[in-house]
Tab-separated table of C-alpha atoms and ligand atoms in Angstrom:
chain	number	residue	atom	x	y	z
A	28	UNK	CA	-24.051	30.185	24.567
A	29	UNK	CA	-21.276	29.959	22.528
A	30	UNK	CA	-21.680	28.746	19.277
A	31	UNK	CA	-22.014	30.089	16.431
A	32	UNK	CA	-23.809	28.045	14.755
A	33	UNK	CA	-26.646	27.028	16.522
A	34	UNK	CA	-29.453	24.421	14.900
A	35	UNK	CA	-32.227	23.987	16.393
A	36	UNK	CA	-34.030	20.574	16.483
A	37	UNK	CA	-37.200	21.585	14.747
A	38	UNK	CA	-34.320	23.069	11.952
A	39	UNK	CA	-32.214	20.811	11.769
A	40	UNK	CA	-35.111	17.762	10.908
A	41	UNK	CA	-36.355	20.248	8.064
A	42	UNK	CA	-32.588	20.649	6.703
A	43	UNK	CA	-30.292	19.182	4.399
A	44	UNK	CA	-28.719	16.423	6.127
A	45	UNK	CA	-30.812	13.928	6.217
A	46	UNK	CA	-30.905	14.328	1.678
A	47	UNK	CA	-32.211	11.044	1.016
A	48	UNK	CA	-35.227	10.956	3.679
A	49	UNK	CA	-38.219	10.091	2.795
A	50	UNK	CA	-40.792	11.901	4.253
A	51	UNK	CA	-39.144	14.826	5.699
A	52	UNK	CA	-42.500	17.056	6.657
A	53	UNK	CA	-44.280	13.894	8.611
A	54	UNK	CA	-41.167	13.247	10.335
A	55	UNK	CA	-40.848	16.664	11.130
A	56	UNK	CA	-44.868	16.961	12.979
A	57	UNK	CA	-43.715	13.635	14.308
A	58	UNK	CA	-40.793	14.888	15.642
A	59	UNK	CA	-42.167	17.907	16.774
A	60	UNK	CA	-45.055	15.442	19.135
A	61	UNK	CA	-42.283	13.815	20.794
A	62	UNK	CA	-39.875	16.870	21.430
A	63	UNK	CA	-43.046	18.607	23.290
A	64	UNK	CA	-43.104	14.876	25.224
A	65	UNK	CA	-39.497	15.143	26.639
A	66	UNK	CA	-40.390	18.395	27.067
A	67	UNK	CA	-43.810	17.612	29.375
A	68	UNK	CA	-42.105	14.918	30.934
A	69	UNK	CA	-39.590	16.890	31.498
A	70	UNK	CA	-40.586	19.088	33.453
A	71	UNK	CA	-42.791	16.875	35.448
A	72	UNK	CA	-39.581	14.722	36.606
A	73	UNK	CA	-37.965	18.451	37.450
A	74	UNK	CA	-40.563	19.870	38.870
A	75	UNK	CA	-41.832	16.450	40.977
A	76	UNK	CA	-41.084	16.982	44.432
A	77	UNK	CA	-42.637	20.881	44.412
A	78	UNK	CA	-45.605	19.366	43.571
A	79	UNK	CA	-45.806	15.945	45.732
A	80	UNK	CA	-45.989	13.924	42.361
A	81	UNK	CA	-42.952	11.441	43.363
A	82	UNK	CA	-44.823	8.324	44.030
A	83	UNK	CA	-46.817	5.464	43.636
A	84	UNK	CA	-49.934	6.448	41.273
A	85	UNK	CA	-51.829	3.263	42.370
A	86	UNK	CA	-52.273	0.426	40.231
A	87	UNK	CA	-49.829	-2.043	38.746
A	88	UNK	CA	-49.227	-2.233	35.323
A	89	UNK	CA	-49.078	-5.080	32.323
A	90	UNK	CA	-45.987	-6.096	33.615
A	91	UNK	CA	-47.074	-6.259	36.770
A	92	UNK	CA	-44.403	-3.514	37.969
A	93	UNK	CA	-45.687	-0.761	40.880
A	94	UNK	CA	-46.282	2.027	38.825
A	95	UNK	CA	-45.045	5.640	40.019
A	96	UNK	CA	-46.973	9.218	39.078
A	97	UNK	CA	-44.651	10.192	37.122
A	98	UNK	CA	-44.970	7.277	34.560
A	99	UNK	CA	-48.447	8.043	34.308
A	100	UNK	CA	-47.539	12.062	33.612
A	101	UNK	CA	-44.902	10.906	30.879
A	102	UNK	CA	-47.298	8.467	29.531
A	103	UNK	CA	-49.904	11.132	28.580
A	104	UNK	CA	-47.645	13.756	27.193
A	105	UNK	CA	-46.972	11.288	24.653
A	106	UNK	CA	-49.898	10.462	23.679
A	107	UNK	CA	-51.207	13.247	24.123
A	108	UNK	CA	-48.317	14.678	21.574
A	109	UNK	CA	-48.618	11.878	18.974
A	110	UNK	CA	-51.581	11.540	18.736
A	111	UNK	CA	-51.933	15.416	18.159
A	112	UNK	CA	-49.070	15.351	14.687
A	113	UNK	CA	-51.963	13.337	12.985
A	114	UNK	CA	-49.275	11.180	11.954
A	115	UNK	CA	-49.305	8.219	14.010
A	116	UNK	CA	-51.854	5.550	13.061
A	117	UNK	CA	-51.340	3.457	16.316
A	118	UNK	CA	-48.750	3.219	19.313
A	119	UNK	CA	-47.750	1.009	21.901
A	120	UNK	CA	-46.820	2.130	25.421
A	121	UNK	CA	-45.048	0.481	28.256
A	122	UNK	CA	-47.563	1.331	30.323
A	123	UNK	CA	-50.384	-0.272	28.852
A	124	UNK	CA	-51.854	-3.299	27.901
A	125	UNK	CA	-52.309	-3.419	24.555
A	126	UNK	CA	-52.148	-1.468	21.536
A	127	UNK	CA	-53.119	2.336	21.693
A	128	UNK	CA	-55.560	2.894	18.557
A	129	UNK	CA	-56.004	6.479	17.525
A	130	UNK	CA	-59.329	7.476	16.217
A	131	UNK	CA	-59.566	8.091	12.230
A	132	UNK	CA	-59.589	11.418	12.029
A	133	UNK	CA	-56.470	11.774	13.845
A	134	UNK	CA	-54.366	9.057	12.431
A	135	UNK	CA	-51.693	8.916	10.172
A	136	UNK	CA	-49.126	6.751	8.457
A	137	UNK	CA	-46.963	6.064	11.857
A	138	UNK	CA	-46.586	3.183	14.343
A	139	UNK	CA	-44.538	4.079	17.909
A	140	UNK	CA	-43.464	2.719	20.555
A	141	UNK	CA	-42.526	3.715	22.883
A	142	UNK	CA	-41.874	3.337	26.620
A	143	UNK	CA	-42.770	7.091	28.190
A	144	UNK	CA	-40.077	6.929	31.407
A	145	UNK	CA	-37.689	4.371	31.146
A	146	UNK	CA	-36.369	3.426	34.957
A	147	UNK	CA	-39.192	4.550	36.635
A	148	UNK	CA	-37.896	2.867	39.727
A	149	UNK	CA	-35.285	5.492	40.081
A	150	UNK	CA	-36.811	8.828	40.137
A	151	UNK	CA	-38.132	8.851	43.600
A	152	UNK	CA	-33.827	9.656	44.517
A	153	UNK	CA	-33.315	11.599	41.593
A	154	UNK	CA	-30.882	9.432	39.283
A	155	UNK	CA	-30.625	10.017	35.913
A	156	UNK	CA	-34.067	8.395	33.536
A	157	UNK	CA	-35.333	8.187	29.244
A	158	UNK	CA	-37.418	7.780	27.510
A	159	UNK	CA	-37.526	5.651	24.518
A	160	UNK	CA	-38.787	5.522	21.423
A	161	UNK	CA	-39.286	4.008	17.624
A	162	UNK	CA	-40.877	4.581	14.970
A	163	UNK	CA	-41.852	2.021	11.783
A	164	UNK	CA	-44.290	3.192	8.397
A	165	UNK	CA	-47.630	1.753	8.853
A	166	UNK	CA	-48.286	-2.382	7.031
A	167	UNK	CA	-51.856	-1.896	7.076
A	168	UNK	CA	-53.428	-0.895	3.624
A	169	UNK	CA	-57.108	-1.288	5.198
A	170	UNK	CA	-58.133	1.924	5.957
A	171	UNK	CA	-57.954	3.123	9.903
A	172	UNK	CA	-58.230	-1.060	11.136
A	173	UNK	CA	-54.909	-2.517	11.840
A	174	UNK	CA	-53.367	-5.606	12.657
A	175	UNK	CA	-50.571	-6.697	14.557
A	176	UNK	CA	-48.883	-7.648	11.948
A	177	UNK	CA	-48.465	-3.789	11.839
A	178	UNK	CA	-46.532	-3.541	15.238
A	179	UNK	CA	-44.702	-6.617	15.662
A	180	UNK	CA	-41.817	-5.737	12.888
A	181	UNK	CA	-38.724	-6.278	12.884
A	182	UNK	CA	-36.526	-4.060	14.646
A	183	UNK	CA	-34.296	-3.702	11.305
A	184	UNK	CA	-36.976	-1.500	9.642
A	185	UNK	CA	-37.594	0.660	11.564
A	186	UNK	CA	-38.007	4.376	9.779
A	187	UNK	CA	-36.796	6.340	12.703
A	188	UNK	CA	-35.888	5.909	16.921
A	189	UNK	CA	-34.774	7.688	19.561
A	190	UNK	CA	-34.308	8.347	23.486
A	191	UNK	CA	-34.573	11.808	25.602
A	192	UNK	CA	-32.286	11.169	28.916
A	193	UNK	CA	-33.130	13.216	31.303
A	194	UNK	CA	-29.643	14.088	33.308
A	195	UNK	CA	-27.051	16.369	34.394
A	196	UNK	CA	-28.575	17.826	31.413
A	197	UNK	CA	-32.353	16.974	29.835
A	198	UNK	CA	-30.780	15.446	25.717
A	199	UNK	CA	-32.982	13.377	22.851
A	200	UNK	CA	-30.828	11.413	20.461
A	201	UNK	CA	-31.290	9.880	17.744
A	202	UNK	CA	-31.099	7.978	14.148
A	203	UNK	CA	-33.374	8.161	10.921
A	204	UNK	CA	-30.911	5.323	9.964
A	205	UNK	CA	-27.981	8.426	9.298
A	206	UNK	CA	-25.874	8.053	11.636
A	207	UNK	CA	-27.111	8.661	15.477
A	208	UNK	CA	-27.572	12.752	16.701
A	209	UNK	CA	-28.279	14.263	19.872
A	210	UNK	CA	-29.697	17.540	20.873
A	211	UNK	CA	-29.787	19.138	24.208
A	212	UNK	CA	-32.870	21.236	26.183
A	213	UNK	CA	-31.684	24.753	26.267
A	214	UNK	CA	-34.310	25.228	29.703
A	215	UNK	CA	-33.835	29.206	29.083
A	216	UNK	CA	-34.906	29.036	25.865
A	217	UNK	CA	-37.388	26.101	25.893
A	218	UNK	CA	-34.808	24.704	22.360
A	219	UNK	CA	-33.947	21.476	21.283
A	220	UNK	CA	-30.498	22.744	20.391
A	221	UNK	CA	-27.711	20.309	18.483
A	222	UNK	CA	-24.479	19.526	20.170
A	223	UNK	CA	-23.476	16.341	19.457
A	224	UNK	CA	-22.979	15.423	15.587
A	225	UNK	CA	-22.517	12.106	14.209
A	226	UNK	CA	-21.981	9.876	17.231
A	227	UNK	CA	-19.860	7.237	17.242
A	228	UNK	CA	-19.353	5.122	19.830
A	229	UNK	CA	-15.263	3.706	20.525
A	230	UNK	CA	-14.402	0.075	18.337
A	231	UNK	CA	-12.582	-0.983	21.712
A	232	UNK	CA	-13.811	-0.039	25.730
A	233	UNK	CA	-13.232	-0.854	29.594
A	234	UNK	CA	-16.669	-0.356	31.116
A	235	UNK	CA	-18.880	-3.348	31.197
A	236	UNK	CA	-22.226	-2.501	32.741
A	237	UNK	CA	-25.067	-5.204	34.413
A	238	UNK	CA	-26.611	-5.927	37.518
A	239	UNK	CA	-23.936	-8.858	38.719
A	240	UNK	CA	-26.777	-9.290	41.501
A	241	UNK	CA	-28.011	-10.988	38.994
A	242	UNK	CA	-24.598	-13.254	38.052
A	243	UNK	CA	-25.634	-16.555	39.844
A	244	UNK	CA	-28.716	-16.984	37.831
A	245	UNK	CA	-26.482	-16.347	34.247
A	246	UNK	CA	-25.584	-17.890	31.821
A	247	UNK	CA	-22.302	-19.327	31.880
A	248	UNK	CA	-20.580	-17.727	28.777
A	249	UNK	CA	-21.975	-14.650	30.368
A	250	UNK	CA	-20.219	-15.850	33.687
A	251	UNK	CA	-16.685	-16.788	32.061
A	252	UNK	CA	-17.165	-13.019	29.917
A	253	UNK	CA	-17.523	-11.290	33.175
A	254	UNK	CA	-15.255	-12.892	35.346
A	255	UNK	CA	-12.253	-12.427	31.961
A	256	UNK	CA	-12.512	-8.733	32.068
A	257	UNK	CA	-12.631	-8.359	35.891
A	258	UNK	CA	-9.764	-9.452	36.182
A	259	UNK	CA	-8.141	-8.867	33.764
A	260	UNK	CA	-7.629	-12.130	32.256
A	261	UNK	CA	-4.622	-12.550	29.010
A	262	UNK	CA	-2.569	-9.360	30.323
A	263	UNK	CA	-5.119	-5.912	29.909
A	264	UNK	CA	-6.120	-4.147	32.865
A	265	UNK	CA	-9.397	-4.771	34.622
A	266	UNK	CA	-12.491	-3.329	32.966
A	267	UNK	CA	-14.338	-0.390	35.054
A	268	UNK	CA	-17.913	-1.331	36.988
A	269	UNK	CA	-20.695	0.811	36.413
A	270	UNK	CA	-23.888	-0.081	36.746
A	271	UNK	CA	-27.718	3.449	36.880
A	272	UNK	CA	-30.068	0.464	36.354
A	273	UNK	CA	-31.938	3.058	33.808
A	274	UNK	CA	-31.165	1.564	30.363
A	275	UNK	CA	-31.152	4.954	28.222
A	276	UNK	CA	-28.514	6.490	30.918
A	277	UNK	CA	-26.245	3.893	30.813
A	278	UNK	CA	-26.690	3.528	27.006
A	279	UNK	CA	-25.486	6.550	26.577
A	280	UNK	CA	-23.030	6.415	29.264
A	281	UNK	CA	-21.448	3.526	27.092
A	282	UNK	CA	-22.266	4.990	23.575
A	283	UNK	CA	-19.521	8.101	24.925
A	284	UNK	CA	-17.293	6.446	26.643
A	285	UNK	CA	-17.801	2.630	24.866
A	286	UNK	CA	-17.961	-0.415	26.854
A	287	UNK	CA	-20.503	-3.081	27.209
A	288	UNK	CA	-23.938	-3.360	28.569
A	289	UNK	CA	-25.940	-6.741	29.533
A	290	UNK	CA	-29.567	-7.787	30.610
A	291	UNK	CA	-28.645	-11.119	29.549
A	292	UNK	CA	-31.154	-13.723	30.054
A	293	UNK	CA	-30.653	-15.788	33.781
A	294	UNK	CA	-32.233	-19.255	35.232
A	295	UNK	CA	-34.754	-16.854	37.167
A	296	UNK	CA	-35.268	-14.608	33.530
A	297	UNK	CA	-34.608	-16.777	30.364
A	298	UNK	CA	-35.517	-13.908	28.593
A	299	UNK	CA	-33.724	-11.424	30.438
A	300	UNK	CA	-36.443	-8.127	31.489
A	301	UNK	CA	-35.675	-5.239	28.948
A	302	UNK	CA	-38.754	-5.316	26.745
A	303	UNK	CA	-38.487	-5.373	22.315
A	304	UNK	CA	-40.170	-3.356	20.977
A	305	UNK	CA	-39.615	-0.325	22.674
A	306	UNK	CA	-36.311	-0.813	24.799
A	307	UNK	CA	-33.537	-3.167	22.750
A	308	UNK	CA	-34.693	-2.958	19.869
A	309	UNK	CA	-34.586	1.866	19.772
A	310	UNK	CA	-31.315	1.016	20.928
A	311	UNK	CA	-30.169	-1.555	19.407
A	312	UNK	CA	-30.505	0.803	15.764
A	313	UNK	CA	-29.088	4.039	17.569
A	314	UNK	CA	-26.026	1.837	18.650
A	315	UNK	CA	-26.012	0.041	14.686
A	316	UNK	CA	-26.120	3.412	13.295
A	317	UNK	CA	-22.917	5.026	15.542
A	318	UNK	CA	-20.993	1.946	14.653
A	319	UNK	CA	-21.521	-0.175	17.304
A	320	UNK	CA	-23.196	-4.042	17.925
A	321	UNK	CA	-25.899	-5.472	19.360
A	322	UNK	CA	-26.370	-8.527	20.174
A	323	UNK	CA	-29.281	-11.136	21.676
A	324	UNK	CA	-26.598	-13.758	22.293
A	325	UNK	CA	-27.267	-15.615	18.815
A	326	UNK	CA	-27.907	-13.148	16.598
A	327	UNK	CA	-28.346	-9.495	16.000
A	328	UNK	CA	-30.875	-8.205	18.025
A	329	UNK	CA	-31.993	-5.646	14.739
A	330	UNK	CA	-33.006	-9.018	13.103
A	331	UNK	CA	-35.293	-10.025	15.309
A	332	UNK	CA	-39.086	-9.787	14.837
A	333	UNK	CA	-40.897	-10.077	18.173
A	334	UNK	CA	-44.049	-12.862	18.688
A	335	UNK	CA	-45.871	-10.615	21.292
A	336	UNK	CA	-46.124	-6.756	22.102
A	337	UNK	CA	-44.314	-6.456	25.123
A	338	UNK	CA	-41.399	-9.865	24.186
A	339	UNK	CA	-38.331	-9.384	26.485
A	340	UNK	CA	-35.274	-10.310	24.849
A	341	UNK	CA	-31.870	-10.418	26.417
A	342	UNK	CA	-29.049	-8.726	25.075
A	343	UNK	CA	-25.416	-7.222	25.159
A	344	UNK	CA	-24.851	-3.397	23.876
A	345	UNK	CA	-21.150	-1.752	22.837
A	346	UNK	CA	-18.850	-0.866	21.785
A	347	UNK	CA	-18.119	-3.486	18.484
A	348	UNK	CA	-14.484	-5.503	20.001
A	349	UNK	CA	-16.792	-5.857	23.723
A	350	UNK	CA	-18.814	-7.098	21.281
A	351	UNK	CA	-17.871	-9.566	20.062
A	352	UNK	CA	-15.439	-11.263	22.264
A	353	UNK	CA	-18.338	-11.998	24.680
A	354	UNK	CA	-20.030	-13.436	21.856
A	355	UNK	CA	-16.378	-16.079	21.612
A	356	UNK	CA	-16.958	-16.370	25.321
A	357	UNK	CA	-20.699	-17.708	25.327
A	358	UNK	CA	-20.224	-19.555	21.470
A	359	UNK	CA	-18.118	-21.630	23.742
A	360	UNK	CA	-19.704	-21.818	27.594
A	361	UNK	CA	-24.094	-21.692	26.241
A	362	UNK	CA	-23.266	-24.036	23.328
A	363	UNK	CA	-26.307	-26.388	24.645
A	364	UNK	CA	-28.702	-23.593	25.030
A	365	UNK	CA	-31.576	-22.750	22.391
A	366	UNK	CA	-31.383	-19.331	20.910
A	367	UNK	CA	-32.535	-17.297	23.611
A	368	UNK	CA	-35.181	-15.782	21.160
A	369	UNK	CA	-36.997	-19.954	20.857
A	370	UNK	CA	-37.143	-20.277	24.602
A	371	UNK	CA	-41.029	-19.170	26.215
A	372	UNK	CA	-41.209	-15.766	27.260
B	421	AFP	P1	-38.059	0.555	36.309
B	421	AFP	O1	-38.751	1.541	34.540
B	421	AFP	O2	-38.234	-0.485	37.014
B	421	AFP	O3	-37.189	1.413	36.843
B	421	AFP	O4	-37.372	-0.571	34.484
B	421	AFP	C1	-35.600	-0.411	34.313
B	421	AFP	C2	-35.584	-0.626	33.364
B	421	AFP	O5	-36.653	-1.130	32.403
B	421	AFP	C3	-33.808	-0.562	32.221
B	421	AFP	O6	-34.254	0.922	32.535
B	421	AFP	C4	-32.899	-1.473	33.108
B	421	AFP	O7	-31.494	-1.094	32.663
B	421	AFP	C5	-33.790	-2.201	34.019
B	421	AFP	O8	-34.410	-1.945	34.224
B	421	AFP	C6	-32.913	-3.189	35.184
B	421	AFP	O9	-33.159	-3.462	35.516
B	421	AFP	P2	-33.179	-3.947	37.266
B	421	AFP	O10	-33.515	-3.165	38.991
B	421	AFP	O11	-32.828	-5.809	37.101
B	421	AFP	O12	-31.200	-4.059	36.981
């Protein structure tokens, strides 16, 4: 290791970097739980081939998707590690139908929504996957009883958010609303170490990321925008296409190299595929904190309030100039469409 300024996640959380951060100790504790869950998940993924943990668990989840064995392991790891911090009031997981309670003796002040293993259809072929989480302060004043009000939250009211990327290296990228920081897991010492300080996305980029297999179903604005950027309209060089199909990986690349990630609504799925509380909202928070933009096509994603815990929303995020240009196409060609959020989920 060459750095002479070795800062672990734990030391960074307790440092003076975030002078205005309220409840620093609670956050440090909560993040030690998240880091633990990410390390357990990382280890399970890397060892899956030896421990027969690739493949299906034999059940489907609330979204009617086949659950993988590793989905179950990651979900259990997040629930256990978060509960044991005693900072969590209640949780929402991509893998579970309803709000997950925390017993009164273990309960704290924060609501955590997470996708324990996002992109899990990529697992069996060793393509990068991730975990995503968002954290809000609880709203309920009524002792231990949580309500929908605690979890159906506006993205902009988030306290913190982040993701783990299980790629060629494992990273934890997070924000408390004071910039974006990235930590890389040093497997030799088992610690996340600060490697990316104040991450910022490029103003412009020339990579687009979208599942083009759905292009015949897209709205006209998205179709015309993608046609323009890939054909070199207005004299520019055509954009490159990159799509992994794991949101964390596609967003991480977009954050580092610039460009645009899109999962629009379409005629098959009017609100797209991605879920607000534990995919779109936390990654929008990261994107805005890195000086990027995230929109549902008509308003910033962070200004939305979901109506249900697994609500899906269309999303376009990335370099600000790319998002601005996309919005001009949306405005020009989609003038007859309702706001995507208004459509039935
Ligand atoms: P899985 O967890 O089922 O692999 O879904 C991954 C995901 O939710 C998100 O990570 C991707 O960006 C998106 O779905 C990919 O969806 P398509 O396969 O429809 O392109």
